[in-house]
Coordinates of C-alpha atoms and ligand atoms in Angstrom, one line a residue:
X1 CA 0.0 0.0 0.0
X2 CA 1.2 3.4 -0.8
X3 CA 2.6 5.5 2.2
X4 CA -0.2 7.4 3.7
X5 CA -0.6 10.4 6.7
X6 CA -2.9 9.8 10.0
X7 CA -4.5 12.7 11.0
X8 CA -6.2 12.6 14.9
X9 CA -9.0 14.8 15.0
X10 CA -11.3 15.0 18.1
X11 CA -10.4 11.1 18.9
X12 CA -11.1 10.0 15.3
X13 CA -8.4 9.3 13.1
X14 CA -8.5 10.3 9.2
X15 CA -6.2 8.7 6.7
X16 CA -4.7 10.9 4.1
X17 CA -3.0 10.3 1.0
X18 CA 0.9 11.3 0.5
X19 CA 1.8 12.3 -3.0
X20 CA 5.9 11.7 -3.8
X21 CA 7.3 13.7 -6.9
X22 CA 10.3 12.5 -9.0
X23 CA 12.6 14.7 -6.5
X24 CA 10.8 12.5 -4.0
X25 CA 9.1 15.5 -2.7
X26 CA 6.0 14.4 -0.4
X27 CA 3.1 16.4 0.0
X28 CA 0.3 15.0 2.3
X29 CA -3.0 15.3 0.1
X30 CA -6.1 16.6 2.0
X31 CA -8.8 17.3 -0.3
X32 CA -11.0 14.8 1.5
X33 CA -10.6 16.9 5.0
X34 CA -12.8 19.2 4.5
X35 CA -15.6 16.4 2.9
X36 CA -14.6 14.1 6.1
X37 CA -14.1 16.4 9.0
X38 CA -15.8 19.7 8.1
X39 CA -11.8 21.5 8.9
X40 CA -9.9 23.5 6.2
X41 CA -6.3 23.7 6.5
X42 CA -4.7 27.4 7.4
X43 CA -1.3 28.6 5.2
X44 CA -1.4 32.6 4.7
X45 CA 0.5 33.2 1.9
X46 CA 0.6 29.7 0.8
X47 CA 3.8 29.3 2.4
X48 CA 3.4 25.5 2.8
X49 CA 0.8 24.8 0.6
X50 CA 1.6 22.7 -3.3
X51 CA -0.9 23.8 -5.4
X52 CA -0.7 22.0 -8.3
X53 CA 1.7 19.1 -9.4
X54 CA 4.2 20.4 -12.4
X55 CA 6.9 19.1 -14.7
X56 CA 8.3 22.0 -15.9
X57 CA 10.8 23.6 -13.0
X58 CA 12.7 21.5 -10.0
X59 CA 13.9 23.8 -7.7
X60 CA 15.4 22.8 -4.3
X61 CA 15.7 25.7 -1.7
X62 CA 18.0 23.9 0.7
X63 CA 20.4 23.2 -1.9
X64 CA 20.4 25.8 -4.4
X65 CA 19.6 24.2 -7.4
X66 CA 17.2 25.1 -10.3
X67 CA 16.6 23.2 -13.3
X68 CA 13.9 23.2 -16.2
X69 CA 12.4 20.1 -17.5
X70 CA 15.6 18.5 -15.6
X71 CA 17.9 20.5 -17.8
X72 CA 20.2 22.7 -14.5
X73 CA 20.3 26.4 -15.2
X74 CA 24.2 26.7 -15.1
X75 CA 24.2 24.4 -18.5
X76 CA 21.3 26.0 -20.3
X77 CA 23.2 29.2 -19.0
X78 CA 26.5 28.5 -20.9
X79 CA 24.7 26.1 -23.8
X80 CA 21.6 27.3 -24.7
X81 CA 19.9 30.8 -26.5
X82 CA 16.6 31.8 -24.7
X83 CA 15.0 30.5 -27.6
X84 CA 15.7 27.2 -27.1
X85 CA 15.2 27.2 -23.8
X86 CA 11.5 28.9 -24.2
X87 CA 10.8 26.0 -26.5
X88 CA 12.2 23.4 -23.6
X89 CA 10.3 25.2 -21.2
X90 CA 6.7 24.9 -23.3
X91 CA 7.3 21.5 -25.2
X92 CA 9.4 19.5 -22.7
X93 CA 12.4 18.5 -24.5
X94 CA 15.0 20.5 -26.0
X95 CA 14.5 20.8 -29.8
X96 CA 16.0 19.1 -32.6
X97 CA 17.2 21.3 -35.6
X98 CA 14.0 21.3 -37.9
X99 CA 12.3 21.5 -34.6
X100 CA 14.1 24.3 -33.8
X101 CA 14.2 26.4 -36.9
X102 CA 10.3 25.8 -37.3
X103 CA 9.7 27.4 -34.2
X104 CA 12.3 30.4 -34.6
X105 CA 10.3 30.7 -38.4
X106 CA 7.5 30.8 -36.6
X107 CA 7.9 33.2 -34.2
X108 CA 9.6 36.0 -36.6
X109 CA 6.8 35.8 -38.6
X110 CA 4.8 37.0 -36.1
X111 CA 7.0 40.0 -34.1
X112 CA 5.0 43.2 -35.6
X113 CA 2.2 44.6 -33.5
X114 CA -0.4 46.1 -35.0
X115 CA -0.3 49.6 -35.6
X116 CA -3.1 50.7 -34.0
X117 CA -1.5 49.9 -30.3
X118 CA 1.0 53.1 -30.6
X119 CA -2.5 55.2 -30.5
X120 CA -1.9 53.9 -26.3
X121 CA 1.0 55.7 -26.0
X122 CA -0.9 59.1 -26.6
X123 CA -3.1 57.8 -23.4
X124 CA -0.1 57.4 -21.1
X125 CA 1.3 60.8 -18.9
X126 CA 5.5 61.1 -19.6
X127 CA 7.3 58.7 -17.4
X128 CA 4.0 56.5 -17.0
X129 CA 5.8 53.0 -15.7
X130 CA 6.9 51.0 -17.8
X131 CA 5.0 48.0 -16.2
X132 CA 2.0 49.2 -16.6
X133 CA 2.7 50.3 -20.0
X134 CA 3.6 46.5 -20.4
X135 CA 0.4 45.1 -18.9
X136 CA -2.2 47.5 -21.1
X137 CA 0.0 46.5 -24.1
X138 CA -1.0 42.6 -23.6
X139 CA -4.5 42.8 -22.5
X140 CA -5.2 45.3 -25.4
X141 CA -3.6 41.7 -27.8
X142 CA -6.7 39.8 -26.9
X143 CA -9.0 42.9 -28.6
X144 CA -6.8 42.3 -31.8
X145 CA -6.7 38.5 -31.6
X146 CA -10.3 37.5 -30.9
X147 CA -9.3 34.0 -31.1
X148 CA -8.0 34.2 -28.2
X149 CA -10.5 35.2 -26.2
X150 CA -12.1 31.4 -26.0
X151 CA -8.5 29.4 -24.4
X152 CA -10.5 25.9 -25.1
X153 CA -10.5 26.3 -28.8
X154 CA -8.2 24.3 -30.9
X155 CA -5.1 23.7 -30.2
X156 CA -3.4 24.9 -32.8
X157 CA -5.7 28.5 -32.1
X158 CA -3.9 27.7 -28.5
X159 CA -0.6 27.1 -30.2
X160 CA -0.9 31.2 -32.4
X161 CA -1.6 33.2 -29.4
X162 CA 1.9 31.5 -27.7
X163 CA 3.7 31.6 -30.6
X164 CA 2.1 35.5 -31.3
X165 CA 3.0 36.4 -27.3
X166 CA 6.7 35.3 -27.3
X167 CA 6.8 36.7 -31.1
X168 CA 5.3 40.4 -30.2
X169 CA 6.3 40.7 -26.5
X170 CA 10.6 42.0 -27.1
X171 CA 8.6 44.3 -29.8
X172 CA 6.1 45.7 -27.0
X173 CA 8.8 46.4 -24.3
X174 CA 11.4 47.8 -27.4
X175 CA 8.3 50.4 -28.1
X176 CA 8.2 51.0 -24.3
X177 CA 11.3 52.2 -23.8
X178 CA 11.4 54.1 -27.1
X179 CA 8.1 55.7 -26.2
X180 CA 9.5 56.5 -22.9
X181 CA 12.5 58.2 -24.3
X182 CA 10.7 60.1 -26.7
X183 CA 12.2 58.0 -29.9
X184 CA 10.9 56.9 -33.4
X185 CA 10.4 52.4 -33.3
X186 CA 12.5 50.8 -34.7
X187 CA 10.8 47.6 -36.0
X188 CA 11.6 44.3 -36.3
X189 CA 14.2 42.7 -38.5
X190 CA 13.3 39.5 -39.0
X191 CA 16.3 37.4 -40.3
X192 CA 17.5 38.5 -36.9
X193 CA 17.6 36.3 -33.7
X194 CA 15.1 37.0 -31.1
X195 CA 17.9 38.7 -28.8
X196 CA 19.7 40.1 -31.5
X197 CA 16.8 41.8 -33.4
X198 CA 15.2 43.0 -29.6
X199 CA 18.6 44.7 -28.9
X200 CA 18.7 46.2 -32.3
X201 CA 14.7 47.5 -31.7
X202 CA 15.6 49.0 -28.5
X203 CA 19.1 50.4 -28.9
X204 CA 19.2 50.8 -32.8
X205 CA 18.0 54.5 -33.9
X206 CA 15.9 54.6 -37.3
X207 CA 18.7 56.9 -39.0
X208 CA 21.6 54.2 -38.5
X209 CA 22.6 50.9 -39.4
X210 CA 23.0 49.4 -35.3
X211 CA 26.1 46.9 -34.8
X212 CA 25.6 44.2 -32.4
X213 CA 27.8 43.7 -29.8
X214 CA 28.2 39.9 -28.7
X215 CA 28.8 40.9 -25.6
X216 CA 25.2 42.5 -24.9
X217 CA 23.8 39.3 -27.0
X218 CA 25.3 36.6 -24.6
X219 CA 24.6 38.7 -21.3
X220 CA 21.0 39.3 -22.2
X221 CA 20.6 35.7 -23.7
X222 CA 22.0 34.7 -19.9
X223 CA 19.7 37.0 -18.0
X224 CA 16.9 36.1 -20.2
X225 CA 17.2 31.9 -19.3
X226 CA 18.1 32.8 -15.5
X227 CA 14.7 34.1 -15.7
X228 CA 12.8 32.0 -17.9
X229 CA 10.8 30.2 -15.2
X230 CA 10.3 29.8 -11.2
X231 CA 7.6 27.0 -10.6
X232 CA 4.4 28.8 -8.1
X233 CA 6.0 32.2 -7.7
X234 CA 4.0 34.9 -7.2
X235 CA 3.3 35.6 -10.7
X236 CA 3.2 32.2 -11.8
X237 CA 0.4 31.4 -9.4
X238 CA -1.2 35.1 -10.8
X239 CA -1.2 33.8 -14.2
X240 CA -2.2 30.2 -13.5
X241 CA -5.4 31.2 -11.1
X242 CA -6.5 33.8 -13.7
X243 CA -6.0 31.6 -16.2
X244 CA -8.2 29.0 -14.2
X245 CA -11.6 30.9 -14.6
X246 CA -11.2 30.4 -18.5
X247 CA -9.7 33.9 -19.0
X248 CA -7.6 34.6 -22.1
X249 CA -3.6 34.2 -21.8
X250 CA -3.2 38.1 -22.9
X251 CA -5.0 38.5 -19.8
X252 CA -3.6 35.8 -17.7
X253 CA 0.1 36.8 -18.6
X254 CA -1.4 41.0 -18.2
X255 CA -2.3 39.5 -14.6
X256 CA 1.4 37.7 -14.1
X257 CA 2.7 40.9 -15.4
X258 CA 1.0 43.1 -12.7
X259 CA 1.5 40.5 -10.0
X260 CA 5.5 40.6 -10.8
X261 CA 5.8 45.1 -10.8
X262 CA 5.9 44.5 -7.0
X263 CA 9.0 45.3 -5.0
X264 CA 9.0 42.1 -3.0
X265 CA 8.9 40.0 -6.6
X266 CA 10.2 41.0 -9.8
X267 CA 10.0 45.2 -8.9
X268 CA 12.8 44.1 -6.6
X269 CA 15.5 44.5 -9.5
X270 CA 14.5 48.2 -9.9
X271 CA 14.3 48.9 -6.5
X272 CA 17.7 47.4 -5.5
X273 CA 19.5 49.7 -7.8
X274 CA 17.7 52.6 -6.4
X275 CA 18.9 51.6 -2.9
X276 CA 23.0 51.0 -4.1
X277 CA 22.0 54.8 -5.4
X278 CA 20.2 56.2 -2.6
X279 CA 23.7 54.5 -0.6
X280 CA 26.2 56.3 -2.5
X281 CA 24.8 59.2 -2.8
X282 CA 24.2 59.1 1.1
X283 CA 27.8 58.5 1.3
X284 CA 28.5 54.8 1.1
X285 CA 28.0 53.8 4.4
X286 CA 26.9 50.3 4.2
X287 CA 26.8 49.8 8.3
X288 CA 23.9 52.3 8.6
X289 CA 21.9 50.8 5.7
X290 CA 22.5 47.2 7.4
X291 CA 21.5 49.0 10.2
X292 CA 18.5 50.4 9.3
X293 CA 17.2 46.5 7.4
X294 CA 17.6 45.2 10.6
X295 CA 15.3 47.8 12.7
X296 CA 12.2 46.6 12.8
X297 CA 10.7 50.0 13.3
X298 CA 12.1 50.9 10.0
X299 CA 9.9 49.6 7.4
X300 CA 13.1 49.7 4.7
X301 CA 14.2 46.0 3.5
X302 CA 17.7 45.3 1.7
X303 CA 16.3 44.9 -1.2
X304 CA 17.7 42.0 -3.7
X305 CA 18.2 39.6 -0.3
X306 CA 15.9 36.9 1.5
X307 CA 13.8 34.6 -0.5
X308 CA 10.9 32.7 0.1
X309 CA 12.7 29.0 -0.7
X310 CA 16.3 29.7 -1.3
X311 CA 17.6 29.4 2.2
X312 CA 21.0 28.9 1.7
X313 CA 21.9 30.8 -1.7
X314 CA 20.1 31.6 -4.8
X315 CA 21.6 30.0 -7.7
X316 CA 20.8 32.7 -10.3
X317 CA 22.4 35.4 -8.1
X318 CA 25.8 33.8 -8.4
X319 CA 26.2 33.2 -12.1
X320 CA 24.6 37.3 -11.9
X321 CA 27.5 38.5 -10.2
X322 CA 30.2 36.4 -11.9
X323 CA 28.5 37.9 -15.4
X324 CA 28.2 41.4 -13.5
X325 CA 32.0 41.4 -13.4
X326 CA 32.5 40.0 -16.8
X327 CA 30.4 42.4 -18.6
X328 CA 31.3 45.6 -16.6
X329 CA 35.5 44.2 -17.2
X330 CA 34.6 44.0 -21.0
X331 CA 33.1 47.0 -21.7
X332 CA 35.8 48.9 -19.3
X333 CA 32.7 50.0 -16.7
X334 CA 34.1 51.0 -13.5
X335 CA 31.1 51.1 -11.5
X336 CA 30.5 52.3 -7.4
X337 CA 27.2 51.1 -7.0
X338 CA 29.0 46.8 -8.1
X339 CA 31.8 47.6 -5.1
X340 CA 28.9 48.8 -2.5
X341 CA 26.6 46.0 -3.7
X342 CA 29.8 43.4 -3.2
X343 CA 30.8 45.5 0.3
X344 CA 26.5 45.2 1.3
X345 CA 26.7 41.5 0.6
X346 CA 30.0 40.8 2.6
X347 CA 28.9 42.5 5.6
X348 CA 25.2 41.4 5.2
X349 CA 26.7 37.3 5.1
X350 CA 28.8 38.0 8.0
X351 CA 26.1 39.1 10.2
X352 CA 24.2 37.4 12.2
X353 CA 20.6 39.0 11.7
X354 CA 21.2 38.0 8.2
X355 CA 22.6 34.7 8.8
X356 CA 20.0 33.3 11.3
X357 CA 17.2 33.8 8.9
X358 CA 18.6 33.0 6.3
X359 CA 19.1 35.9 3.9
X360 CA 20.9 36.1 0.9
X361 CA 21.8 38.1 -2.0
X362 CA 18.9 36.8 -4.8
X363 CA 18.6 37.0 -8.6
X364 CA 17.8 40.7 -8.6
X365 CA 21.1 41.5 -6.5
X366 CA 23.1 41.9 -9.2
X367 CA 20.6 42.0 -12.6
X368 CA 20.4 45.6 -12.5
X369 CA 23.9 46.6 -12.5
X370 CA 24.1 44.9 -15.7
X371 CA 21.1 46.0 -17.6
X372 CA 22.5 49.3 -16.0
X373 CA 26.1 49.0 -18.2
X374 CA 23.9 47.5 -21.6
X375 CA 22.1 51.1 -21.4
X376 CA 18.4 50.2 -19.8
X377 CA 16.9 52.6 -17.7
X378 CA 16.1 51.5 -14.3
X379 CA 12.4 51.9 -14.6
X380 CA 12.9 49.3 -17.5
X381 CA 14.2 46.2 -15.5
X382 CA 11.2 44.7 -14.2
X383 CA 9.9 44.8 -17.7
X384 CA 13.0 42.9 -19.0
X385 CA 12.2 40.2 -16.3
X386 CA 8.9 39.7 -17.3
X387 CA 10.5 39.2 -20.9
X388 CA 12.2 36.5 -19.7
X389 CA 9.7 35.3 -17.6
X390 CA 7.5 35.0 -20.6
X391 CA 7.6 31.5 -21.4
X392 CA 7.5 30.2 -18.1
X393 CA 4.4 31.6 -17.2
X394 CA 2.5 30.5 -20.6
X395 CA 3.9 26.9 -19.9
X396 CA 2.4 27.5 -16.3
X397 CA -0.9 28.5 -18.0
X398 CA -0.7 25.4 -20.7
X399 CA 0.3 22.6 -18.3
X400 CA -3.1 24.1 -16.1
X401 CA -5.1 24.1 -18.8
X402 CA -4.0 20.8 -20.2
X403 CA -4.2 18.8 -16.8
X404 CA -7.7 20.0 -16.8
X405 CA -7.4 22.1 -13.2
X406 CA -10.5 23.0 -12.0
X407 CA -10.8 27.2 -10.8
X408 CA -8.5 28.5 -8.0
X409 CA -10.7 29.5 -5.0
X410 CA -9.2 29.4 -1.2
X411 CA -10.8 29.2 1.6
X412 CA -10.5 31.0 4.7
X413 CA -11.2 31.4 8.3
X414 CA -14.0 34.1 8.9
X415 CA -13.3 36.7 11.5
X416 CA -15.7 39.0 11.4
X417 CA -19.1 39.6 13.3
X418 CA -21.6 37.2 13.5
X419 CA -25.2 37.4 12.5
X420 CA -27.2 40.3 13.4
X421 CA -30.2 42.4 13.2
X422 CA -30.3 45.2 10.5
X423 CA -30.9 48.5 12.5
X424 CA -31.2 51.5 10.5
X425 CA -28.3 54.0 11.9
X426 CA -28.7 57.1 9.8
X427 CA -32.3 57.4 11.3
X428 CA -31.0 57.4 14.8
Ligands
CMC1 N1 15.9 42.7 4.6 C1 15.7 42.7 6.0 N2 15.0 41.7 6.6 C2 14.5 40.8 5.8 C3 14.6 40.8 4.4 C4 15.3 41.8 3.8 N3 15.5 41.8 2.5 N4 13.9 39.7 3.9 C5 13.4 39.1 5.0 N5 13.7 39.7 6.1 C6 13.4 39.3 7.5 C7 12.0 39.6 7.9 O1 11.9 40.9 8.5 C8 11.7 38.5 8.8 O2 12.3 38.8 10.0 P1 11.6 38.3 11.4 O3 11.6 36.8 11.4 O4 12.5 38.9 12.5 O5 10.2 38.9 11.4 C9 12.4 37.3 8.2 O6 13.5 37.9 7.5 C10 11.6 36.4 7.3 O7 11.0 37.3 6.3 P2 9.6 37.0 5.6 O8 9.2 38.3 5.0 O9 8.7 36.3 6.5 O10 10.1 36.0 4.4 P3 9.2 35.7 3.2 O11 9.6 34.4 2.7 O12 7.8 35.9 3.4 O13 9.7 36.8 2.1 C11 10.9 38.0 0.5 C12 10.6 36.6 1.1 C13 11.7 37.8 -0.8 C14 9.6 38.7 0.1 C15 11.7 38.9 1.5 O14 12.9 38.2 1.8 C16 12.0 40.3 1.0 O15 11.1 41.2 1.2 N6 13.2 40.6 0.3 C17 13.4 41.8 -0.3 C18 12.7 42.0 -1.7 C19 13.3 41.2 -2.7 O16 14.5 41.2 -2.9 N7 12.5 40.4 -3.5 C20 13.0 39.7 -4.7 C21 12.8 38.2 -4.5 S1 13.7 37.3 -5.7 C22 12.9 37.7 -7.2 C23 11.7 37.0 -7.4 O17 10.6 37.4 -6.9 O18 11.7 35.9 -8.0

């Protein structure tokens, strides 16, 4: 007999399953409590709760290790374009040659958007965020791809809208930023590759031919994979419980997008730099910044440290900082804000506020100082992790959809008052 949990409740004793994954990870399954025993179990932000089973990401907090579809990020890292690993991350395996040229064919045919969506831009005040540029932009697709709109149609209709999102979404945040700076677009070349022809869309200028620099290529193609997928993250679990009520994907990833702009997820990457700023322009003083994170009447964070399941070091954060130094060493960079991040991080590991709980630098430590040298603006990171969060969260949204998952609703445990009479107060 499979392994099984006892639970004692008011002297009667209720069996539960216990589901093991490949990792042999056990959850103990208790949809039956509630049927059986009337009790709901209590988790506030779901910090112990598996809501769903998945094959796409393995991720193992203790030890530091991510891998997609059982592929570990430091190979995909040093092997693999995003492209590929987009395709891994939505089909399973790694793609063959044919397989692999179909599916770059396929999604440069389908990088313009359509016209129509610059007429947004004219709707946004200067300096409106880019995120939220970013999520109009995609929930605006499903009003040009009606298709869409119905996510149990065919699935090759299912198949156009991912191929269209991963296809149109480096052309949206290329727009952003050249909408933001005031700039003509600079549209797609399509015998480019997708990081390639992104750079060129965002850095290029209409008037000049725009030389690519391997060196922004491989660093973006790096940062891209790092952040291809997470399993339940924040935004994953956005996207998949939208996407459980039979909404659209435009609207499912809009959600994920909007779910990710905060500071304690992917907004972290902006904020961080903003902090290394705020520091050196306050003089450098890393003590009285440590200081301050570890007051707890002082509401400020180190931002870029702690994690909900990395507990003993975030494996995206170190190949970060070794491609931090790389990139700033190539392109001759001497940067303050890398030596007070390194100085923050070598104080913060020694101490023992940090240590006891746990806390260390995470992937959005060091992202920043690099889109930083490659020219982004800072308001622009968060966007360029949802780029490369892109084909995670679809695969989230796909693998719900396909195991047939029924609507996300929680429960909870009601605290307010309890049945009364209706007395009418304003006639008092
Ligand atoms: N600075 C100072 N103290 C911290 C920090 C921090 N960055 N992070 C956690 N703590 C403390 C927190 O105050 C609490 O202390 P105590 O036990 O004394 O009350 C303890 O550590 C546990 O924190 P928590 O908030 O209960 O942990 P959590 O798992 O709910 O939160 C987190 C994880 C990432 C939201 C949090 O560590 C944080 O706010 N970090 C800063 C924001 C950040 O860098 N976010 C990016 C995350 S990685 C990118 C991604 O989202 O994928």
């Amino acid at each position: 007999m499979s392994e099984s949990a006892k639970l004692v409740l008011g002297g009667e004793t209720i069996e539960l399953p216990i589901i093991v994954g490949t990792e042999n990870e056990k959850a103990i399954d208790i949809r039956a409590l509630r049927g059986q025993t009337g009790f709901i179990t209590y988790d506030p932000g779901y910090k112990n709760t598996g809501a769903t089973e998945s094959a796409i990401t393995f991720l193992d907090g203790e030890k530091g290790i991510l891998r997609y579809r059982g592929y570990s990020i430091e190979e995909l890292c040093e092997n693999a374009s995003f492209l590929e690993v987009a395709y891994l991350i939505l089909e399973g395996e790694l793609p063959n040659k044919e397989q692999y040229a179909a599916f770059e064919k396929e999604i440069t045919y389908h990088t313009l958007i359509h016209e129509d969506v610059k007429h947004v831009f004219d709707a946004f005040p200067n300096g409106a965020h880019p995120m939220g540029q970013l999520q109009i932009i995609l929930s605006m697709m499903a009003g040009f791809y009606p298709d869409s709109l119905n996510p149990h149609r065919s699935k090759e209709d299912v198949k156009r809208t991912i191929v269209r999102l991963i296809a149109k979404m480096p052309t949206m945040v290329a727009m952003i930023q050249k909408k933001n700076n005031g700039h003509p677009l600079v549209y797609p070349k399509n015998e480019l590759g997708y990081v390639e022809n992104f750079l060129r869309m965002t850095f290029g200028q209409v008037t000049e031919d725009y030389e690519i620099d391997p060196v922004f290529v491989k660093a973006m193609n790096k940062l891209l994979i790092l952040h291809a997928d997470h399993e339940q993250n924040c935004s994953a679990s956005t996207v998949r419980l939208v996407g459980s009520s039979n909404a659209n994907l435009y609207a499912s990833i809009s959600a994920g997008v909007a779910a990710l702009w905060g500071p304690l997820h992917g907004g972290a990457n902006q904020k961080v730099l903003e902090m290394l700023e705020a520091i050196k322009e306050d003089g450098g003083d890393t003590d009285k910044w440590l200081a301050k994170a570890k007051d707890k009447n002082d509401p400020f964070r180190l931002m870029g440290f702690g994690h909900r399941v990395y507990k003993n070091f975030d494996p995206r954060a170190l190949i970060i900082k070794q491609s931090a130094d790389e990139i700033l060493d190539k392109l001759g960079i001497e940067d303050p804000v890398l030596e007070i991040a390194k100085k923050l991080e070598e104080k913060a590991l020694k101490d023992p506020y940090f240590a006891d709980r746990k806390l260390f630098p995470n992937v959005d430590f060091y992202s920043g100082i690099i889109y930083r040298a490659m020219g982004f603006p800072v308001e622009m990171f968060t966007v360029l992790f949802a780029l490369g969060r892109l084909p995670g969260w679809i695969s989230q949204w796909k693998e719900m959809r396909e195991t047939k998952q029924p609507i996300g609703r929680p429960r909870q445990v009601y605290t307010g008052k309890n049945a009364r009479d209706f007395v009418a107060m304003n006639k008092r």
